[in-house]
Short mmCIF file of C-alpha atoms in Angstrom, two decimals:
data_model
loop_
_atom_site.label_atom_id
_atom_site.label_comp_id
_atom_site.label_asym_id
_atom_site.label_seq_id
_atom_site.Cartn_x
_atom_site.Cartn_y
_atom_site.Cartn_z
CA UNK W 652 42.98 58.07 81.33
CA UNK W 653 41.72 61.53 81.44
CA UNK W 654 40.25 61.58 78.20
CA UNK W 655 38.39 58.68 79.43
CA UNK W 656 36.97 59.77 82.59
CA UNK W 657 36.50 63.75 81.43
CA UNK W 658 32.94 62.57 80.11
CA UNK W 659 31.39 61.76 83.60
CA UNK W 660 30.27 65.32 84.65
CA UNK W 661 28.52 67.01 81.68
CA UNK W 662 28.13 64.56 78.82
CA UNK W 663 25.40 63.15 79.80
CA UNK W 664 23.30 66.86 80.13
CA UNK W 665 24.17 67.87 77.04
CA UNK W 666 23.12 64.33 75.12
CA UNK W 667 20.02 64.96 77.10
CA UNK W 668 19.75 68.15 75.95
CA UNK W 669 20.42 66.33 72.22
CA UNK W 670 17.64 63.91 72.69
CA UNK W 671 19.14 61.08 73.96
CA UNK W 672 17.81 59.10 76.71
CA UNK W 673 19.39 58.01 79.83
CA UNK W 674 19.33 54.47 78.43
CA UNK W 675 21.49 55.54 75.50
CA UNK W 676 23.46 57.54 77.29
CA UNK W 677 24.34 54.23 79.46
CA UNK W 678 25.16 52.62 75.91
CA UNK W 679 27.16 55.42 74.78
CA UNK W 680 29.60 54.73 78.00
CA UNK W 681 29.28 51.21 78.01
CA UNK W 682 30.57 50.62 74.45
CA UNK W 683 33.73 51.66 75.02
CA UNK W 684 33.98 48.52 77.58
CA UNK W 685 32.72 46.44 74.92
CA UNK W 686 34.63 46.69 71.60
CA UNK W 687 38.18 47.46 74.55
CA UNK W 688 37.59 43.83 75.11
CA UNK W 689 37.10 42.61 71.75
CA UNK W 690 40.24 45.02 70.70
CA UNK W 691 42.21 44.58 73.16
CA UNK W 692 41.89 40.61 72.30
CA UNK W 693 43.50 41.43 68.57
CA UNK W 694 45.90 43.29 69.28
CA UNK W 695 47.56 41.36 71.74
CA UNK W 696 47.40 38.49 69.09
CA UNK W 697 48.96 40.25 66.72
CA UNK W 698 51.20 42.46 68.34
CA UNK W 699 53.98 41.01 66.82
CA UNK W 700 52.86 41.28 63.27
CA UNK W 701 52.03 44.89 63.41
CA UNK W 702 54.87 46.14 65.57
CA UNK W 703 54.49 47.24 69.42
CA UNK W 704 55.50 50.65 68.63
CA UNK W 705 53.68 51.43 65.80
CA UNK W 706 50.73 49.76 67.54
CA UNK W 707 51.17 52.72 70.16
CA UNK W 708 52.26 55.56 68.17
CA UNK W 709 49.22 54.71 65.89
CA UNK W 710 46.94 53.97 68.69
CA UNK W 711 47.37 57.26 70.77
CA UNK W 712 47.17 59.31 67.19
CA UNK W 713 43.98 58.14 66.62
CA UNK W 714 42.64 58.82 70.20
CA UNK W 715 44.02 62.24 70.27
CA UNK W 716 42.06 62.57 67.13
CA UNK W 717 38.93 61.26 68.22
CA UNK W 718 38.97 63.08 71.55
CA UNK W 719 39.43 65.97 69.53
CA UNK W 720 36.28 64.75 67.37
CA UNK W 721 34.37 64.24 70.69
CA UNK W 722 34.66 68.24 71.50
CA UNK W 723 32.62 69.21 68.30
CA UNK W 724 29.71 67.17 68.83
CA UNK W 725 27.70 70.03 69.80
CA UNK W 726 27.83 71.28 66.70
CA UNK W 727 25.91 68.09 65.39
CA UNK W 728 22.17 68.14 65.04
CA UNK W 729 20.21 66.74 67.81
CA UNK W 730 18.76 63.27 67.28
CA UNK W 731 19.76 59.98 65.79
CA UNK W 732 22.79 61.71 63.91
CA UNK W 733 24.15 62.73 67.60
CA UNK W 734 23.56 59.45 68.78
CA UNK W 735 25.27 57.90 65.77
CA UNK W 736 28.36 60.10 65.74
CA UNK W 737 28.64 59.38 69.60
CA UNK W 738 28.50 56.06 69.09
CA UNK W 739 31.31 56.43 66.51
CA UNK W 740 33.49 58.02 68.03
CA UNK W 741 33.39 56.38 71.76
CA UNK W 742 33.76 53.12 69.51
CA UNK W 743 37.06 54.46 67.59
CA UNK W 744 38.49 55.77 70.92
CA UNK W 745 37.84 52.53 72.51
CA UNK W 746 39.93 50.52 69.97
CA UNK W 747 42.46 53.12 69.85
CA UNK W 748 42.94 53.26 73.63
CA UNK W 749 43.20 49.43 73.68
CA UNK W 750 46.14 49.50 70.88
CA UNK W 751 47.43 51.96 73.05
CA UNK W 752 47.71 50.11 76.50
CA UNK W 753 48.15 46.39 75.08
CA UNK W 754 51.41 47.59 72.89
CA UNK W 755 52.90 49.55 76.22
CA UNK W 756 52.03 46.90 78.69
CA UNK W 757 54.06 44.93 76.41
CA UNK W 758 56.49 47.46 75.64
CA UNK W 759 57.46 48.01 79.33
CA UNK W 760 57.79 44.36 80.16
CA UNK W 761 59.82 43.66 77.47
CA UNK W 762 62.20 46.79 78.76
CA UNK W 763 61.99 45.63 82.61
CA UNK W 764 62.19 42.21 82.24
CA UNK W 765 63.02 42.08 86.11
CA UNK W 766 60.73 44.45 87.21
CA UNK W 767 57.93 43.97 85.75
CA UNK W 768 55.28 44.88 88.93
CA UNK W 769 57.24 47.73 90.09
CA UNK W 770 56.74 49.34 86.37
CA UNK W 771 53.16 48.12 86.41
CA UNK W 772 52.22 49.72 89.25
CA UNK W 773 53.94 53.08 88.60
CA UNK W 774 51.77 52.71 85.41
CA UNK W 775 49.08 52.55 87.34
CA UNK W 776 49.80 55.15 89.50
CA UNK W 777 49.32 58.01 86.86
CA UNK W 778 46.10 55.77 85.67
CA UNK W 779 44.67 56.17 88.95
CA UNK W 780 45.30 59.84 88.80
CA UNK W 781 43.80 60.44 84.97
CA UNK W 782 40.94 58.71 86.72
CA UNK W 783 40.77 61.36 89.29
CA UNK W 784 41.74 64.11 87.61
CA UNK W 785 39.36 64.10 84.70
CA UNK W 786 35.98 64.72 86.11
CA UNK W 787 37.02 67.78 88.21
CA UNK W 788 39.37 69.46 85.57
CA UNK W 789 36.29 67.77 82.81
CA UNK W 790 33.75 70.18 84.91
CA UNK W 791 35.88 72.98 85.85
CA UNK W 792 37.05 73.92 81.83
CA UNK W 793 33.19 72.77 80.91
CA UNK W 794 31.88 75.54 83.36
CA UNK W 795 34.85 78.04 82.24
CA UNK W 796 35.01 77.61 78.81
CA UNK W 797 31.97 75.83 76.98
CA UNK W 798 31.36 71.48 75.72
CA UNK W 799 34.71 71.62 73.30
CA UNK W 800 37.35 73.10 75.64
CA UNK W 801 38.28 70.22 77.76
CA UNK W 802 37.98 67.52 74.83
CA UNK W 803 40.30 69.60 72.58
CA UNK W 804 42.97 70.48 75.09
CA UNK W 805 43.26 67.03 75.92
CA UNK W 806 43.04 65.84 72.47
CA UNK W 807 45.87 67.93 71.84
CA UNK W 808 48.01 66.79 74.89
CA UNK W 809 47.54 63.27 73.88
CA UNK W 810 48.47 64.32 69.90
CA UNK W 811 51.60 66.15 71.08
CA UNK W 812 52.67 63.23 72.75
CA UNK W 813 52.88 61.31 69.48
CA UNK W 814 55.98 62.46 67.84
CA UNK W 815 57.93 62.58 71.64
CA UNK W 816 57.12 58.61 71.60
CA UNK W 817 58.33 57.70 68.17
CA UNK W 818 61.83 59.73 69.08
CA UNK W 819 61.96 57.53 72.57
CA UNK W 820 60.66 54.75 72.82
CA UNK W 821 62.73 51.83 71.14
CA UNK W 822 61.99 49.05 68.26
CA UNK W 823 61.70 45.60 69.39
CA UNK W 824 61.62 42.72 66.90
CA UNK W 825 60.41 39.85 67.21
CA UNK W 826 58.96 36.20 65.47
CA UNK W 827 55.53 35.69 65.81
CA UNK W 828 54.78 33.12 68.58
CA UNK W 829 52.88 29.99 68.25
CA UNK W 830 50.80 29.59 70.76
CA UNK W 831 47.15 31.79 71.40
CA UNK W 832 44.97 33.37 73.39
CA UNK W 833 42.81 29.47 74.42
CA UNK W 834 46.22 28.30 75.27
CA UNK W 835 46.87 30.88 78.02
CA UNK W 836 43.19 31.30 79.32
CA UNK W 837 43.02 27.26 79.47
CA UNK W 838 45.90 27.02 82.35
CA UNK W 839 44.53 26.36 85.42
CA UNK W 840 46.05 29.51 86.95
CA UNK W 841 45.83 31.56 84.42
CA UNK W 842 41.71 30.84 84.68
CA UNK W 843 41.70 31.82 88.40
CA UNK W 844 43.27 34.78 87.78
CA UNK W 845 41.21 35.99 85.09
CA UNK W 846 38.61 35.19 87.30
CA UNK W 847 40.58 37.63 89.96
CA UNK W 848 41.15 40.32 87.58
CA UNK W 849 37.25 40.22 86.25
CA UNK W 850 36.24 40.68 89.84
CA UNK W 851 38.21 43.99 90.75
CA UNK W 852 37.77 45.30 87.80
CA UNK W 853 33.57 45.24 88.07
CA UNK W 854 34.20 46.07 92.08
CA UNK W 855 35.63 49.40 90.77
CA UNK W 856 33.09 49.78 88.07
CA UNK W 857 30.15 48.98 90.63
CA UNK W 858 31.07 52.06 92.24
CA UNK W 859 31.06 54.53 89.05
CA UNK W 860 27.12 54.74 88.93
CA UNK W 861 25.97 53.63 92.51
CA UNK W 862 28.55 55.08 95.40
CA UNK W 863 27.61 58.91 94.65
CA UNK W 864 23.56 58.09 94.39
CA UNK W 865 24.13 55.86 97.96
CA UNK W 866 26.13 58.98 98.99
CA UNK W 867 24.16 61.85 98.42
CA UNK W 868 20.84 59.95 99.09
CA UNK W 869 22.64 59.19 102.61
CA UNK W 870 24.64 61.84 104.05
CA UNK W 871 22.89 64.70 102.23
CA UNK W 872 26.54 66.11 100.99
CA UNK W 873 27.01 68.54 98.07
CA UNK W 874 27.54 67.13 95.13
CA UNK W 875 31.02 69.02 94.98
CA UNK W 876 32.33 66.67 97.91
CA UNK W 877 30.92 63.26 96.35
CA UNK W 878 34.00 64.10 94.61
CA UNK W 879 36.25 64.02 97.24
CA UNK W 880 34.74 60.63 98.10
CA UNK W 881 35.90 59.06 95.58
CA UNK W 882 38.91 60.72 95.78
CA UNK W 883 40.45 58.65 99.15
CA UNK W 884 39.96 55.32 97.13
CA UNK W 885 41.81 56.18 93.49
CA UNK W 886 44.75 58.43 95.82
CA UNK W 887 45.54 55.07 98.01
CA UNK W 888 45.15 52.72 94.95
CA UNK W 889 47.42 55.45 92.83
CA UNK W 890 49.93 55.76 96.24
CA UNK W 891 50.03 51.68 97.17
CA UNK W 892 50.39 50.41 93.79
CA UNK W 893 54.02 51.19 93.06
CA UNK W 894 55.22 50.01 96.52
CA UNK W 895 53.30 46.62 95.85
CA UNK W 896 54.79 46.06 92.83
CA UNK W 897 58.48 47.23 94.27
CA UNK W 898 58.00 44.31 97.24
CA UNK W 899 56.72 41.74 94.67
CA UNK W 900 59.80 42.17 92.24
CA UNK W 901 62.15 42.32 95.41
CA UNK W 902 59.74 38.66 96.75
CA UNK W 903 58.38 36.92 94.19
CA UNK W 904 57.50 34.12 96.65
CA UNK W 905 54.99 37.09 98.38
CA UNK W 906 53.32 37.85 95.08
CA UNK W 907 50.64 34.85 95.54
CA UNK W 908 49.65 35.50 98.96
CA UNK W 909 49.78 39.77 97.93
CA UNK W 910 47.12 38.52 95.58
CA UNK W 911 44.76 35.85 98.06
CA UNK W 912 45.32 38.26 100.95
CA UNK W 913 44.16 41.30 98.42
CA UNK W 914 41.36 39.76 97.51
CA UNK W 915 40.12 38.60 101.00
CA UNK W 916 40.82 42.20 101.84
CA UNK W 917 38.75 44.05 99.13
CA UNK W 918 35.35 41.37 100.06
CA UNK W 919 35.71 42.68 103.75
CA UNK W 920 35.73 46.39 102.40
CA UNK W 921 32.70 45.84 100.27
CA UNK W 922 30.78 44.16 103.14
CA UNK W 923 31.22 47.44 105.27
CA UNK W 924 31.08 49.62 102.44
CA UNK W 925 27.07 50.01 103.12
CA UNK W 926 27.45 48.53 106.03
CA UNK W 927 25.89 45.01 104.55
CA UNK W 928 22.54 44.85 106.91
CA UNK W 929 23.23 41.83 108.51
CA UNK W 930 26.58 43.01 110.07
CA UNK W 931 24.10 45.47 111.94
CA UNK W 932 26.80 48.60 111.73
CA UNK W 933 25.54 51.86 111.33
CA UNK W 934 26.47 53.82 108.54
CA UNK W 935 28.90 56.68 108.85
CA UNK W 936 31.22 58.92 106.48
CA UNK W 937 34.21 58.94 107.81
CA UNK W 938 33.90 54.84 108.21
CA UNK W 939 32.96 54.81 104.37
CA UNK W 940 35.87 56.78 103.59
CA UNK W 941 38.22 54.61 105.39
CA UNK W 942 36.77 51.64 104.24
CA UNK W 943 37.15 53.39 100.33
CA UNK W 944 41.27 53.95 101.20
CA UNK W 945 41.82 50.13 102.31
CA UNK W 946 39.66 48.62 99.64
CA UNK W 947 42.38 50.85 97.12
CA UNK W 948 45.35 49.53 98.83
CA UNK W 949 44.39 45.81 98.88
CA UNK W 950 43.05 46.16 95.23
CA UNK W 951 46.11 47.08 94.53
CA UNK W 952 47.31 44.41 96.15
CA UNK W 953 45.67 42.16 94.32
CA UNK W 954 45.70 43.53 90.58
CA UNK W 955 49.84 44.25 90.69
CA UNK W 956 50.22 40.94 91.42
CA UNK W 957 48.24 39.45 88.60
CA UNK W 958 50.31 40.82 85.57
CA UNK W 959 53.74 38.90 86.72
CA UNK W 960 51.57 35.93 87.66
CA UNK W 961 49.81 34.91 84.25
CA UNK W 962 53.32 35.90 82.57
CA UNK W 963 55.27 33.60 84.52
CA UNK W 964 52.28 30.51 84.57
CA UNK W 965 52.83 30.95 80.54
CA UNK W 966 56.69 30.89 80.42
CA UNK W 967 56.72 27.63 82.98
CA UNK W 968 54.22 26.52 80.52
CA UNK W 969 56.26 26.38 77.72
CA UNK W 970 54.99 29.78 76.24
CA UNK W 971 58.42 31.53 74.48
CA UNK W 972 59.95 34.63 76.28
CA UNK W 973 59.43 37.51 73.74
CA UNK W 974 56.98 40.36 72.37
CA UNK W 975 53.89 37.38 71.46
CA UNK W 976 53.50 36.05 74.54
CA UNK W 977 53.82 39.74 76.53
CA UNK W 978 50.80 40.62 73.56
CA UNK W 979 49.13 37.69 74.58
CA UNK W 980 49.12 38.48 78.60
CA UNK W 981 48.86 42.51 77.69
CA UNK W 982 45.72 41.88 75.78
CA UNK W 983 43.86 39.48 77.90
CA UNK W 984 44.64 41.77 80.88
CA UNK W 985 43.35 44.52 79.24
CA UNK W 986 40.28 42.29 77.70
CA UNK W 987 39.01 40.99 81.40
CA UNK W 988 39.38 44.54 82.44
CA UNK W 989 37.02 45.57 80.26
CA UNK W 990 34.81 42.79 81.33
CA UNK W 991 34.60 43.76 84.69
CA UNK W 992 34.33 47.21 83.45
CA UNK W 993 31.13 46.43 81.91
CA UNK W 994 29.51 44.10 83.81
CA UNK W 995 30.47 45.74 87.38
CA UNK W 996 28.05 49.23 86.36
CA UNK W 997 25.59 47.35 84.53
CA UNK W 998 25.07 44.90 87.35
CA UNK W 999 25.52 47.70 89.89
CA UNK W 1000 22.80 49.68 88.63
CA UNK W 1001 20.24 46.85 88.26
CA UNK W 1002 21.32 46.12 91.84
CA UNK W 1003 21.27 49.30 93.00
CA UNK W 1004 17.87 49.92 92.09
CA UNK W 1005 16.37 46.31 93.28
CA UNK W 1006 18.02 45.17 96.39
CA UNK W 1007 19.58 48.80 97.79
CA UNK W 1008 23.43 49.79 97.53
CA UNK W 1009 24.41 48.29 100.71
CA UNK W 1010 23.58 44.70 100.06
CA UNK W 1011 24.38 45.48 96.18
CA UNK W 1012 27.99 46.38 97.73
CA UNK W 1013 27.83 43.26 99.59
CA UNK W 1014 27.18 40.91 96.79
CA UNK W 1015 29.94 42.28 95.37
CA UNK W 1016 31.84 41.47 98.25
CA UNK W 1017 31.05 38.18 97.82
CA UNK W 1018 32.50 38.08 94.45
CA UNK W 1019 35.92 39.00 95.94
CA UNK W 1020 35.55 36.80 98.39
CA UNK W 1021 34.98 33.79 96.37
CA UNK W 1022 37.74 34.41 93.85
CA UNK W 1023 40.10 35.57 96.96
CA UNK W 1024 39.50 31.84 98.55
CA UNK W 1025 39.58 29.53 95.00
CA UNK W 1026 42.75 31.47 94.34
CA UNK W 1027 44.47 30.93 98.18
CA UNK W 1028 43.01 26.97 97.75
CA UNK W 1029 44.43 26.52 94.00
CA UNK W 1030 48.13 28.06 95.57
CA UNK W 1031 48.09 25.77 98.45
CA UNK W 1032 47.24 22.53 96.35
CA UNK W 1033 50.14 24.27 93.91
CA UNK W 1034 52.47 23.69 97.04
CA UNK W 1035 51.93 20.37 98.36
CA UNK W 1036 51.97 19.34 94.91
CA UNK W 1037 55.40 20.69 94.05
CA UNK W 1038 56.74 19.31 97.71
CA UNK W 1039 55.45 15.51 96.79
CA UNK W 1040 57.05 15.93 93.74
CA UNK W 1041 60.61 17.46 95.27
CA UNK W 1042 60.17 14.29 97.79
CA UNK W 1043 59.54 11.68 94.83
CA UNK W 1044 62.79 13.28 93.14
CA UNK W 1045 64.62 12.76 95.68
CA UNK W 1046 63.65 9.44 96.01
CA UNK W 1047 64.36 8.82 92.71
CA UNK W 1048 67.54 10.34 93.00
CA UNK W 1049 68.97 8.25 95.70
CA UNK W 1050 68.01 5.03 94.20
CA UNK W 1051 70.04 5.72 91.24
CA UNK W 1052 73.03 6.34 93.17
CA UNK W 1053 72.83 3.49 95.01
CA UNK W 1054 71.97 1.08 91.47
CA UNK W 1055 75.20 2.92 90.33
CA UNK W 1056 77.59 2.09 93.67
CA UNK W 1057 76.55 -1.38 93.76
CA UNK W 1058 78.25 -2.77 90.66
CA UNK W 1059 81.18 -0.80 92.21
CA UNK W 1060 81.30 -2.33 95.73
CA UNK W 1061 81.21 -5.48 93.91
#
């Protein structure tokens, strides 16, 4: 996760600097959103075929590589051949990094069958701090040490990591399954909480290009302590998320209303985020920076939940309980992630720029809010449904027995 985030403080002035504009620069970081998706999408499908651990030996080799790659750029003369060789690159990492997450997604559920949440969200503890970490340590060796330092160290990290994971982790075989990715996305549920997932994940990305802008254009900070910003939502998301999934494993009955509740949650935060004008609430920091720490544990909330959910919908569903169908859910997790993670900036930038951040941040808002309510209505139709069911078994039931004790009394 650092590798991914270490671009954010001084790529972009040195593309500039290579003749890129700020429109290709925005390219340049929204690829890697793009072909994740489309990657993320074939690998889950054929997990099975190419073998989950080779899929993330293999897949963290070749972003090691490439993040080594990244840190000679410089050397590259200026122009289209930059812009090509970023492209490249990002693109390679992006696949690469998708191999990487959809085989140990899978990997892990397959090893925790029980706990699934609780190991997703210590997983996304140490996501939420790569996601932190990178832009600070990102600036601090750029400013020590020159453009190839911090993509080289971390290149190198990632590398040395390879040949620790094929000693550890363990080989899991298994037939390829028959069902695909339409199958899964065409459940009811499963389509609500895609729908759930898409939404967080662009609420997060609305905030990479617009919440520093809003912030510095509002409260006149240094752009040092924009950091630190940011810094109360990815600490409560990275701090919440393992103690979510710990209370879902322990309550599975909780898990759907962790998720509604989440959702309607995270819309509230994003509605005070600017404030949204027509709650007539004037802004302030430290009410921004408390709204920023709830919105990270009710996200959290929310996306924990969603994992166990779609894998359970697809077993009930008649989807078998192996490696395909954990590639299946690993890859379209990972695959509406990247959705959101393209659309959420792209959109947040156009909105920025039209309509102002704090009615930009409520529109967002209202995207939560939405998929927060269809997913607490679809649960609640879930349960009256099952309960006339139970009550027409039972019926059932009882008119058997007495069909069967009448010959009897006879």
């Amino acid at each position: 996760m650092m590798c991914y985030s270490i671009l954010g403080p001084f790529f972009p002035k040195e593309a500039e600097k290579k003749g890129a504009s700020n429109t290709v620069i925005g390219m340049i970081f929204g690829c890697y959103a793009l072909f994740n998706l489309m990657a993320s999408l074939v690998f889950g499908k054929y997990l099975v075929h190419i073998g989950a651990k080779f899929m993330f030996v293999a897949g963290m080799f070749v972003s090691g590589g490439v993040t080594v790659l990244f840190g000679v750029l410089d050397q590259v003369p200026e122009g289209p051949m930059f812009i090509a060789m970023c492209f490249l690159v990002r693109i390679t990492d992006a696949i690469s990094f998708a191999a990487a997450i959809t085989a140990s997604s899978s990997i892990l559920a397959k090893a925790f069958p029980n706990n699934v949440a609780t190991v997703m969200g210590s997983l996304e503890t140490f996501s939420g701090l790569g996601l932190v970490l990178g832009p600070p340590l990102g600036g601090f060796l750029y400013q020590s040490f020159g453009y190839e330092v911090p993509f080289i160290l971390l290149g190198c990290i990632v590398l040395l990591m390879v040949p620790l994971n094929m000693c550890i982790l363990p080989n899991y075989e298994s037939d390829p399954g028959k069902h695909s990715f339409w199958k899964l996305i065409i459940l009811p549920k499963v389509a609500f909480i895609s729908f759930v997932i898409t939404s967080l994940s662009s609420g997060f990305g609305f905030l990479d290009p617009t919440l520093s802008l809003f912030v510095l254009e509002k409260f006149n900070l240094p752009a040092g302590y924009v950091g630190l910003v940011f810094l109360g939502l990815a600490l409560s998301y990275a701090i919440s998320s393992p103690l979510v999934g710990l209370l879902s494993d322990k309550m599975p009955h909780l898990r759907k209303w962790l998720l509604v509740f989440g959702n309607l949650i995270t819309a509230g935060c994003y509605m005070l985020l600017g404030p949204a004008p027509f709650l007539h609430i004037k802004s302030q920091l430290w009410l921004l920076v408390l709204i920023l720490v709830i919105n990270g544990v009710s996200a959290g909330m929310s996306l924990i939940s969603t994992f166990p959910e779609i894998l359970s919908c697809a077993h009930e569903n008649g989807f078998e309980e192996g490696l395909s169908t954990l590639g299946l859910v690993s890859g379209l997790f990972g695959a509406l992630w990247s959705v959101g993670a393209f659309v959420g900036p792209t959109l947040g930038g156009f909105l920025y720029e039209k309509i102002g951040f704090e009615w930009a941040a409520a529109l967002q808002g209202l995207w939560a809010l939405t998929s927060g309510l269809v997913m607490g209505l679809f649960y609640l139709l879930e349960h009256s449904r099952r309960r006339r069911r139970s009550k027409l078994q039972n019926i059932l039931g009882t008119e058997e027995e007495r069909t069967t004790l009448l010959p009897d009394e006879t």
